[in-house]
Amino acid sequence: HAMDSKVGEVLLYYCYCEVKDPERLCAWQKALCQHLHLTGKVRVASEGINGTVGGSKVATNLYIEVMLSQPLFKDILCQEDFKSSAGGAHCFPDLRVGVFKEIVPMGIDPKIVSYKETGIHLSPQEFHREVEQYLSQASQGQSDTILLDCRNFYESKIGHFQGCLAPDIRKFSYFPSYVDENLELFKDKRVLMYCTGGIRCERGSAYLRSKAVCREVYQLKGGIHKYLEEFPDGFYRGKLFVFDDRYAICSNEDIVSACRYCGTLWDQYKLCSSQHCRQLVLTCPSCRNKGLTACCPVCQEKELKVTSRASGQTLKEECECTRRRPRVPIEHASQRMLDTGKD
């Protein structure tokens, strides 16, 4: 039946607003998604809602319609706020709807750093012009601007804006510490921030602004998603990482990352083959055929031994690459910008 057809889409959206009764909104949301046969993840909090759901076109269209007429979001959320990509219910293993403290996990109390203190939103066109200007100044070595990727290292690795500064962080909750450790970098700078759909910039920009060191903080409205709709062949190169079974969506054919083992161009992630490791690994078909399927030598060894521990949790982050990776890298003023396009 129409609600279950394979050719559907995945929606990504968020809405910051005051939610008096998160539990009730959560129950309503869960019932709505189940009714429409949608899978995915929805986070509800007293500060709003954040969701990524997949299903048939019929279902996702109905979902948008219902969301836009829900009194809580009616005057805030609009059609444009939904980013869509080809996919469907099969992109997620199940449906998870829950109440959390934050709708995007930055690890800082929303009462302390609020989405209301956000940076200046730029449309994709405005952002495109800003990046263009930044790149031409940077090539002459005279830029007062930082193009900041607010995502995790495994996201920026396979796709990013040319000339961006991409923090080497494993999750967004390390972003505030990254800012703290690198305040010098942001001093008196204009910061252009971006993320996948715009939500991490809402609180990320508020956090950066709370430090009162930047000249101005701007953010890409609608994130890379909306930018790629307007500029599929613009300044964003490579794939767009997504948090579902697809791992990435593609707007141009560029490959900007390499196989972990042989260095050949490769940008398709697989989960590390070691049983309890949740790291993603870039390993090309020919290396995979040689059995190089883990994220690091320790995991590769561990897989051979096939450790049988009662609980998988203890091994969750326990591997060489995790221990070796500093949680919050310190960038030096001679910034390691990702390919400014000065080849």
Coordinates of C-alpha atoms in Angstrom, one line a residue:
H1 CA 0.0 0.0 0.0
A2 CA 1.1 3.6 -0.8
M3 CA 2.4 4.3 2.7
D4 CA 5.0 1.5 2.4
S5 CA 6.3 2.0 -1.1
K6 CA 10.1 1.8 -1.5
V7 CA 10.4 5.1 -3.4
G8 CA 9.9 7.7 -0.8
E9 CA 11.9 10.3 1.0
V10 CA 13.6 11.2 4.2
L11 CA 12.7 14.5 5.9
L12 CA 15.0 16.5 8.2
Y13 CA 13.6 19.4 10.2
Y14 CA 13.7 21.1 13.6
C15 CA 11.7 23.8 15.4
Y16 CA 12.9 25.7 18.4
C17 CA 9.9 26.9 20.5
E18 CA 8.6 26.6 24.0
V19 CA 7.1 23.2 24.7
K20 CA 5.1 23.2 28.0
D21 CA 4.4 19.5 28.0
P22 CA 7.2 17.5 26.2
E23 CA 5.8 14.1 27.3
R24 CA 2.4 14.9 25.6
L25 CA 4.0 16.2 22.4
C26 CA 6.2 13.1 22.4
A27 CA 3.2 10.7 22.6
W28 CA 1.4 12.7 19.9
Q29 CA 4.4 12.6 17.7
K30 CA 4.9 8.9 18.2
A31 CA 1.3 8.1 17.3
L32 CA 1.5 10.3 14.2
C33 CA 4.7 8.6 12.9
Q34 CA 3.2 5.1 13.6
H35 CA 0.0 6.1 11.8
L36 CA 2.0 7.2 8.7
H37 CA 4.4 4.2 8.8
L38 CA 7.3 6.5 9.3
T39 CA 10.6 5.4 10.7
G40 CA 13.5 7.5 12.1
K41 CA 14.4 9.6 15.1
V42 CA 12.5 12.4 16.8
R43 CA 13.8 14.3 19.8
V44 CA 11.4 16.3 21.8
A45 CA 12.4 18.8 24.6
S46 CA 11.1 21.8 26.4
E47 CA 13.1 23.8 23.8
G48 CA 11.4 22.3 20.7
I49 CA 11.5 19.3 18.4
N50 CA 14.1 17.8 16.0
G51 CA 13.4 15.0 13.6
T52 CA 14.6 12.9 10.7
V53 CA 11.9 10.6 9.4
G54 CA 11.6 8.3 6.4
G55 CA 8.6 7.0 4.5
S56 CA 6.6 7.1 1.3
K57 CA 6.0 10.4 -0.5
V58 CA 2.3 10.3 0.5
A59 CA 3.3 9.8 4.1
T60 CA 6.0 12.5 4.3
N61 CA 3.7 15.0 2.6
L62 CA 0.9 14.3 5.1
Y63 CA 3.5 14.5 7.9
I64 CA 4.5 18.0 6.8
E65 CA 0.9 19.1 6.5
V66 CA 0.1 17.9 10.0
M67 CA 3.2 19.5 11.5
L68 CA 2.5 22.8 9.9
S69 CA -1.0 22.8 11.4
Q70 CA 0.0 21.8 14.9
P71 CA -0.7 24.8 17.1
L72 CA 2.7 24.6 18.8
F73 CA 4.6 25.1 15.6
K74 CA 2.0 26.9 13.4
D75 CA 3.6 30.3 13.4
I76 CA 7.2 29.2 13.5
L77 CA 7.6 26.2 11.2
C78 CA 7.1 26.6 7.5
Q79 CA 7.3 24.3 4.4
E80 CA 10.9 25.6 3.7
D81 CA 12.0 24.2 7.1
F82 CA 11.7 20.6 5.9
K83 CA 14.7 19.3 4.0
S84 CA 14.0 16.3 1.9
S85 CA 16.2 13.7 0.1
A86 CA 15.4 10.5 -1.7
G87 CA 15.0 7.5 0.6
G88 CA 12.2 6.0 2.6
A89 CA 11.3 4.0 5.7
H90 CA 14.0 1.5 4.9
C91 CA 16.7 4.1 5.7
F92 CA 16.2 3.6 9.4
P93 CA 16.0 0.4 11.5
D94 CA 13.0 1.6 13.5
L95 CA 11.1 4.5 14.9
R96 CA 12.5 6.3 18.0
V97 CA 10.7 9.2 19.6
G98 CA 11.8 10.4 23.0
V99 CA 12.0 13.3 25.4
F100 CA 15.4 14.8 26.0
K101 CA 16.9 17.9 27.6
E102 CA 18.2 19.3 24.3
I103 CA 16.9 18.7 20.8
V104 CA 20.5 18.6 19.6
P105 CA 23.0 17.1 22.1
M106 CA 25.5 19.9 22.8
G107 CA 25.7 19.0 26.5
I108 CA 25.0 22.5 27.8
D109 CA 21.8 23.5 29.6
P110 CA 19.4 25.3 27.2
K111 CA 18.8 27.7 30.1
I112 CA 22.4 28.7 30.1
V113 CA 23.0 29.0 26.3
S114 CA 19.7 29.5 24.6
Y115 CA 18.8 29.2 20.9
K116 CA 17.4 32.7 21.2
E117 CA 21.0 34.1 21.2
T118 CA 21.8 32.7 17.8
G119 CA 24.0 34.2 15.1
I120 CA 22.8 36.0 11.9
H121 CA 21.1 33.6 9.5
L122 CA 22.2 33.7 5.9
S123 CA 20.2 32.3 2.9
P124 CA 22.1 29.8 0.7
Q125 CA 22.6 32.7 -1.8
E126 CA 24.0 35.1 0.8
F127 CA 26.2 32.3 2.2
H128 CA 27.5 31.4 -1.3
R129 CA 28.5 35.1 -1.8
E130 CA 30.2 35.2 1.5
V131 CA 32.2 32.0 0.8
E132 CA 33.1 33.3 -2.6
Q133 CA 34.5 36.5 -1.1
Y134 CA 36.2 34.6 1.7
L135 CA 38.0 32.3 -0.7
S136 CA 39.3 35.1 -2.9
Q137 CA 40.6 36.9 0.2
A138 CA 42.1 33.8 1.7
S139 CA 44.0 33.1 -1.5
Q140 CA 45.7 36.4 -1.1
G141 CA 46.3 35.5 2.6
Q142 CA 44.3 38.4 4.0
S143 CA 41.1 37.1 5.4
D144 CA 39.4 38.2 8.6
T145 CA 36.9 35.4 8.3
I146 CA 36.7 31.8 9.4
L147 CA 34.5 29.3 7.6
L148 CA 33.7 26.9 10.4
D149 CA 32.3 23.4 10.0
C150 CA 30.3 22.5 13.1
R151 CA 30.0 18.8 12.4
N152 CA 32.1 15.8 13.4
F153 CA 35.4 14.8 11.8
Y154 CA 33.9 11.8 10.0
E155 CA 31.2 14.0 8.5
S156 CA 33.6 16.8 7.3
K157 CA 36.1 14.2 6.0
I158 CA 33.9 13.0 3.1
G159 CA 32.5 16.4 2.2
H160 CA 33.0 20.1 3.2
F161 CA 33.1 23.7 2.0
Q162 CA 36.4 24.6 0.4
G163 CA 38.8 26.3 2.8
C164 CA 36.8 25.4 5.9
L165 CA 38.1 24.9 9.4
A166 CA 36.9 21.4 10.4
P167 CA 37.3 20.6 14.1
D168 CA 38.6 17.1 14.7
I169 CA 35.8 16.3 17.1
R170 CA 33.9 13.0 17.4
K171 CA 30.6 14.4 18.6
F172 CA 28.9 17.7 18.9
S173 CA 29.0 17.7 22.7
Y174 CA 32.8 18.3 22.3
F175 CA 32.2 21.5 20.3
P176 CA 31.9 23.9 23.3
S177 CA 35.3 22.6 24.6
Y178 CA 36.7 23.0 21.1
V179 CA 35.7 26.7 21.2
D180 CA 37.0 27.2 24.7
E181 CA 40.4 25.7 23.8
N182 CA 40.7 27.7 20.6
L183 CA 39.4 31.1 21.6
E184 CA 42.5 32.8 20.2
L185 CA 41.5 31.5 16.8
F186 CA 38.2 33.3 16.8
K187 CA 39.4 36.6 18.2
D188 CA 38.1 39.5 16.2
K189 CA 37.0 37.2 13.4
R190 CA 33.9 37.1 11.3
V191 CA 32.7 33.5 11.6
L192 CA 30.7 31.7 8.9
M193 CA 29.3 28.5 10.4
Y194 CA 27.5 25.6 8.8
C195 CA 26.2 22.1 9.5
T196 CA 23.9 19.6 7.9
G197 CA 20.5 21.1 8.4
G198 CA 21.2 24.2 10.4
I199 CA 20.3 22.9 13.8
R200 CA 23.8 22.5 15.3
C201 CA 24.5 26.1 14.3
E202 CA 21.6 27.4 16.3
R203 CA 23.1 26.5 19.6
G204 CA 26.7 26.4 18.4
S205 CA 26.6 30.0 17.3
A206 CA 24.9 31.0 20.5
Y207 CA 27.7 29.3 22.4
L208 CA 30.4 31.1 20.3
R209 CA 28.6 34.4 20.7
S210 CA 28.5 33.9 24.5
K211 CA 32.3 34.0 24.5
A212 CA 32.2 37.6 23.2
V213 CA 35.4 37.2 21.1
C214 CA 34.1 37.2 17.5
R215 CA 33.4 40.3 15.5
E216 CA 30.3 38.6 14.0
V217 CA 28.8 35.2 13.8
Y218 CA 26.8 34.1 10.7
Q219 CA 25.2 30.8 10.0
L220 CA 23.9 28.9 6.9
K221 CA 20.1 28.8 7.1
G222 CA 18.8 25.3 6.3
G223 CA 22.4 24.0 6.4
I224 CA 24.3 22.2 3.6
H225 CA 21.0 20.5 2.6
K226 CA 19.4 23.7 1.5
Y227 CA 22.7 25.0 0.0
L228 CA 23.0 22.0 -2.2
E229 CA 19.5 22.4 -3.5
E230 CA 20.5 25.8 -4.8
F231 CA 24.2 25.2 -5.6
P232 CA 24.7 21.4 -6.4
D233 CA 28.0 22.4 -7.9
G234 CA 29.0 25.2 -5.6
F235 CA 31.7 25.5 -3.0
Y236 CA 30.6 22.4 -1.0
R237 CA 32.6 19.5 -2.4
G238 CA 32.1 15.8 -1.8
K239 CA 29.2 14.0 -0.2
L240 CA 26.8 15.1 2.6
F241 CA 27.0 12.7 5.6
V242 CA 23.6 11.7 6.9
F243 CA 22.7 9.9 10.1
D244 CA 20.8 6.9 8.7
D245 CA 21.6 3.7 6.8
R246 CA 22.5 5.6 3.7
Y247 CA 25.5 7.3 5.4
A248 CA 25.9 9.9 2.6
I249 CA 24.0 11.7 -0.1
C250 CA 25.6 13.0 -3.2
S251 CA 25.2 16.3 -5.1
N252 CA 28.4 16.3 -7.2
E253 CA 30.7 13.5 -8.2
D254 CA 33.7 14.8 -6.3
I255 CA 35.5 12.4 -3.9
V256 CA 37.5 14.3 -1.3
S257 CA 38.5 11.5 1.0
A258 CA 40.7 8.4 0.8
C259 CA 40.8 4.8 1.8
R260 CA 42.3 4.4 5.3
Y261 CA 44.6 1.6 4.1
C262 CA 45.8 2.3 0.6
G263 CA 45.0 6.0 0.2
T264 CA 43.0 5.6 -3.0
L265 CA 40.1 8.0 -3.4
W266 CA 37.2 6.6 -1.5
D267 CA 34.2 8.0 0.4
Q268 CA 31.8 5.2 1.3
Y269 CA 31.7 4.4 4.9
K270 CA 31.1 1.0 6.5
L271 CA 31.0 0.2 10.2
C272 CA 34.2 -1.2 11.6
S273 CA 34.0 -5.0 11.5
S274 CA 35.1 -5.5 15.1
Q275 CA 32.1 -6.6 17.0
H276 CA 31.5 -3.8 19.5
C277 CA 33.3 -0.9 17.8
R278 CA 30.9 1.7 16.4
Q279 CA 33.5 3.7 14.4
L280 CA 33.0 4.2 10.7
V281 CA 35.8 3.3 8.4
L282 CA 36.7 4.2 4.8
T283 CA 38.1 1.1 3.3
C284 CA 38.0 0.5 -0.5
P285 CA 36.7 -2.7 -2.1
S286 CA 40.2 -4.1 -2.8
C287 CA 41.3 -3.5 0.7
R288 CA 38.1 -5.0 2.0
N289 CA 38.8 -8.1 -0.1
K290 CA 42.1 -8.4 1.6
G291 CA 40.2 -8.5 4.9
L292 CA 41.1 -4.9 5.9
T293 CA 37.7 -4.1 7.3
A294 CA 38.4 -2.7 10.8
C295 CA 38.9 1.0 11.7
C296 CA 42.4 0.4 13.2
P297 CA 45.0 -2.4 13.9
V298 CA 43.7 -2.9 17.5
C299 CA 40.2 -3.6 16.2
Q300 CA 41.5 -5.8 13.5
E301 CA 43.4 -7.9 16.1
K302 CA 40.4 -7.9 18.4
E303 CA 38.2 -9.2 15.6
L304 CA 40.5 -12.1 15.0
K305 CA 40.3 -13.0 18.7
V306 CA 36.6 -12.5 18.7
T307 CA 36.3 -11.3 22.2
S308 CA 33.2 -12.7 23.9
R309 CA 32.5 -10.3 26.8
A310 CA 29.1 -10.4 28.4
S311 CA 28.3 -6.8 27.8
G312 CA 29.2 -4.9 24.6
Q313 CA 29.0 -1.6 26.4
T314 CA 32.5 -1.8 28.0
L315 CA 34.1 -2.1 24.5
K316 CA 32.1 0.8 23.0
E317 CA 34.9 3.3 22.5
E318 CA 37.8 1.1 23.5
C319 CA 40.1 1.0 20.5
E320 CA 43.4 2.5 19.4
C321 CA 42.0 5.3 17.3
T322 CA 39.7 6.5 20.0
R323 CA 42.5 6.5 22.7
R324 CA 44.9 8.2 20.3
R325 CA 42.4 10.9 19.3
P326 CA 42.5 13.9 21.6
R327 CA 38.9 14.7 22.5
V328 CA 39.4 18.4 21.8
P329 CA 42.3 19.2 19.4
I330 CA 44.0 22.5 19.7
E331 CA 44.3 24.3 16.4
H332 CA 47.2 26.6 15.9
A333 CA 46.8 30.0 14.3
S334 CA 48.4 28.7 11.1
Q335 CA 45.1 26.9 10.6
R336 CA 44.9 23.6 9.0
M337 CA 42.2 24.7 6.6
L338 CA 40.8 22.0 4.4
D339 CA 41.9 22.5 0.8
T340 CA 41.4 26.2 0.2
G341 CA 41.5 25.3 -3.5
K342 CA 45.1 26.4 -3.9
D343 CA 46.2 23.3 -5.8

